[in-house]
Amino acid sequence: MSSARPARGILDTSTVILLARMVDATTLPREPLITAVTLGELSAGPLVAGDDAERAARQAHLQQAEADFDPLPFDAAAARAFGRVAASLRRSGRKASARSYDAMIAATALANDLPLYTCNPGDFSDIDGLEVVAVPHPGVSGR
């Protein structure tokens, strides 16, 4: 039933990349959103690709995301929330700098009071107050 699906939620970068391979849209919010940080990650992809085929695939992901989404900004509220994310990660023994893009995406989710949808929930573990929704990884059973 679609009314049981959350209205809005943020997709992390890995989930955006895998979006075309998703087979069950009910695992995502009715209104999926991305952050400016994800758009930044996707923008770097083609520039650091190892070969032409990978560069073209990464460019296609970037262009699709630009066409499909109006990203949420990393604004002053997200910057303040980043402090909470970094403190949570430090308390758990993890360094925010090691996964700084993920930490900034999490901060944007917290600042906007939105759940975060990801195929890699471990990337966002131990962040106080963050609602993480695990999205099944396409093609991988049991994840």
CSV table of C-alpha atoms in Angstrom, one decimal:
chain,number,residue,atom,x,y,z
A,1,MET,CA,0.0,0.0,0.0
A,2,SER,CA,1.7,3.3,-1.1
A,3,SER,CA,0.2,5.3,1.8
A,4,ALA,CA,2.4,3.3,4.2
A,5,ARG,CA,5.5,4.6,2.4
A,6,PRO,CA,7.1,7.6,3.9
A,7,ALA,CA,6.3,10.8,2.0
A,8,ARG,CA,9.9,12.1,1.7
A,9,GLY,CA,13.4,10.8,2.3
A,10,ILE,CA,16.9,11.4,1.2
A,11,LEU,CA,18.8,8.9,-1.0
A,12,ASP,CA,22.5,8.6,-0.4
A,13,THR,CA,24.9,8.6,-3.3
A,14,SER,CA,25.2,4.8,-3.6
A,15,THR,CA,21.5,4.5,-3.8
A,16,VAL,CA,21.2,7.1,-6.5
A,17,ILE,CA,23.8,5.3,-8.5
A,18,LEU,CA,21.8,2.0,-8.1
A,19,LEU,CA,18.4,3.6,-8.7
A,20,ALA,CA,18.0,2.3,-12.3
A,21,ARG,CA,18.6,-1.3,-11.0
A,22,MET,CA,16.0,-1.1,-8.2
A,23,VAL,CA,13.2,-3.6,-8.8
A,24,ASP,CA,10.9,-2.6,-5.9
A,25,ALA,CA,10.0,1.1,-5.7
A,26,THR,CA,8.1,0.5,-2.4
A,27,THR,CA,11.5,0.3,-0.6
A,28,LEU,CA,11.9,4.0,-1.4
A,29,PRO,CA,10.0,7.1,-0.2
A,30,ARG,CA,7.3,8.4,-2.4
A,31,GLU,CA,9.3,11.6,-2.9
A,32,PRO,CA,13.0,10.7,-3.0
A,33,LEU,CA,15.4,13.6,-2.5
A,34,ILE,CA,19.1,14.0,-2.8
A,35,THR,CA,21.6,16.5,-1.3
A,36,ALA,CA,23.9,18.9,-2.9
A,37,VAL,CA,26.7,16.7,-1.4
A,38,THR,CA,25.5,13.7,-3.5
A,39,LEU,CA,25.5,15.9,-6.6
A,40,GLY,CA,29.1,16.9,-5.7
A,41,GLU,CA,30.1,13.3,-5.4
A,42,LEU,CA,28.5,12.4,-8.7
A,43,SER,CA,30.2,15.5,-10.3
A,44,ALA,CA,33.6,14.2,-9.3
A,45,GLY,CA,33.0,10.7,-10.6
A,46,PRO,CA,33.6,11.4,-14.4
A,47,LEU,CA,36.7,13.4,-13.5
A,48,VAL,CA,38.4,10.6,-11.7
A,49,ALA,CA,37.2,7.7,-13.8
A,50,GLY,CA,40.0,5.3,-15.0
A,51,ASP,CA,38.8,4.8,-18.5
A,52,ASP,CA,36.3,6.1,-21.1
A,53,ALA,CA,33.6,3.5,-20.5
A,54,GLU,CA,33.6,4.2,-16.7
A,55,ARG,CA,33.7,8.0,-17.4
A,56,ALA,CA,30.7,7.7,-19.7
A,57,ALA,CA,28.7,5.7,-17.1
A,58,ARG,CA,29.5,8.1,-14.3
A,59,GLN,CA,28.6,11.1,-16.5
A,60,ALA,CA,25.3,9.4,-17.3
A,61,HIS,CA,24.6,9.0,-13.5
A,62,LEU,CA,25.4,12.7,-13.0
A,63,GLN,CA,23.2,13.9,-15.8
A,64,GLN,CA,20.3,11.7,-14.7
A,65,ALA,CA,20.5,13.0,-11.1
A,66,GLU,CA,20.7,16.6,-12.4
A,67,ALA,CA,17.6,16.0,-14.5
A,68,ASP,CA,15.6,14.1,-11.8
A,69,PHE,CA,16.4,16.0,-8.6
A,70,ASP,CA,16.6,19.5,-7.1
A,71,PRO,CA,19.2,18.8,-4.4
A,72,LEU,CA,18.8,20.0,-0.8
A,73,PRO,CA,21.6,22.4,0.1
A,74,PHE,CA,24.3,21.9,2.7
A,75,ASP,CA,23.3,25.1,4.5
A,76,ALA,CA,23.8,26.6,7.9
A,77,ALA,CA,21.4,24.1,9.6
A,78,ALA,CA,23.2,21.2,7.9
A,79,ALA,CA,26.6,22.6,9.0
A,80,ARG,CA,25.3,22.7,12.6
A,81,ALA,CA,23.9,19.2,12.3
A,82,PHE,CA,27.3,18.1,11.0
A,83,GLY,CA,28.8,18.9,14.4
A,84,ARG,CA,26.3,16.4,16.0
A,85,VAL,CA,27.2,13.8,13.3
A,86,ALA,CA,30.9,14.2,13.9
A,87,ALA,CA,30.5,14.0,17.6
A,88,SER,CA,28.4,10.8,17.3
A,89,LEU,CA,31.0,9.2,15.0
A,90,ARG,CA,33.8,10.2,17.3
A,91,ARG,CA,32.0,8.7,20.4
A,92,SER,CA,31.6,5.4,18.4
A,93,GLY,CA,35.3,5.4,17.6
A,94,ARG,CA,34.8,6.4,14.0
A,95,LYS,CA,36.2,9.5,12.3
A,96,ALA,CA,33.9,11.8,10.4
A,97,SER,CA,36.7,12.7,8.1
A,98,ALA,CA,37.0,9.1,6.9
A,99,ARG,CA,33.5,9.3,5.4
A,100,SER,CA,33.1,13.0,5.2
A,101,TYR,CA,30.6,12.9,2.2
A,102,ASP,CA,28.4,10.4,4.1
A,103,ALA,CA,28.6,12.6,7.3
A,104,MET,CA,27.5,15.6,5.3
A,105,ILE,CA,24.7,13.7,3.7
A,106,ALA,CA,23.6,12.5,7.2
A,107,ALA,CA,23.8,16.1,8.5
A,108,THR,CA,21.6,17.3,5.7
A,109,ALA,CA,19.0,14.6,6.6
A,110,LEU,CA,19.1,15.5,10.2
A,111,ALA,CA,18.8,19.3,9.5
A,112,ASN,CA,15.7,18.6,7.3
A,113,ASP,CA,14.3,16.0,9.7
A,114,LEU,CA,14.2,13.4,7.0
A,115,PRO,CA,15.0,9.7,6.9
A,116,LEU,CA,18.1,8.5,5.0
A,117,TYR,CA,17.7,5.7,2.5
A,118,THR,CA,20.8,3.7,1.7
A,119,CYS,CA,22.0,0.4,0.3
A,120,ASN,CA,24.9,0.7,2.7
A,121,PRO,CA,23.4,1.2,6.1
A,122,GLY,CA,26.7,0.5,7.9
A,123,ASP,CA,28.0,3.7,6.4
A,124,PHE,CA,25.6,5.6,8.6
A,125,SER,CA,25.6,3.5,11.8
A,126,ASP,CA,26.2,5.2,15.2
A,127,ILE,CA,24.8,8.6,14.2
A,128,ASP,CA,22.6,9.8,16.9
A,129,GLY,CA,19.1,10.8,15.8
A,130,LEU,CA,19.5,9.7,12.2
A,131,GLU,CA,16.7,7.5,10.9
A,132,VAL,CA,18.4,5.1,8.5
A,133,VAL,CA,16.3,3.0,6.1
A,134,ALA,CA,18.1,0.0,4.6
A,135,VAL,CA,17.3,-0.4,0.9
A,136,PRO,CA,17.9,-3.8,-0.5
A,137,HIS,CA,20.9,-3.8,-2.8
A,138,PRO,CA,19.8,-4.8,-6.3
A,139,GLY,CA,21.2,-8.1,-7.3
A,140,VAL,CA,22.5,-9.0,-3.8
A,141,SER,CA,20.3,-11.3,-1.7
A,142,GLY,CA,20.2,-11.1,2.0
A,143,ARG,CA,21.6,-7.6,2.3
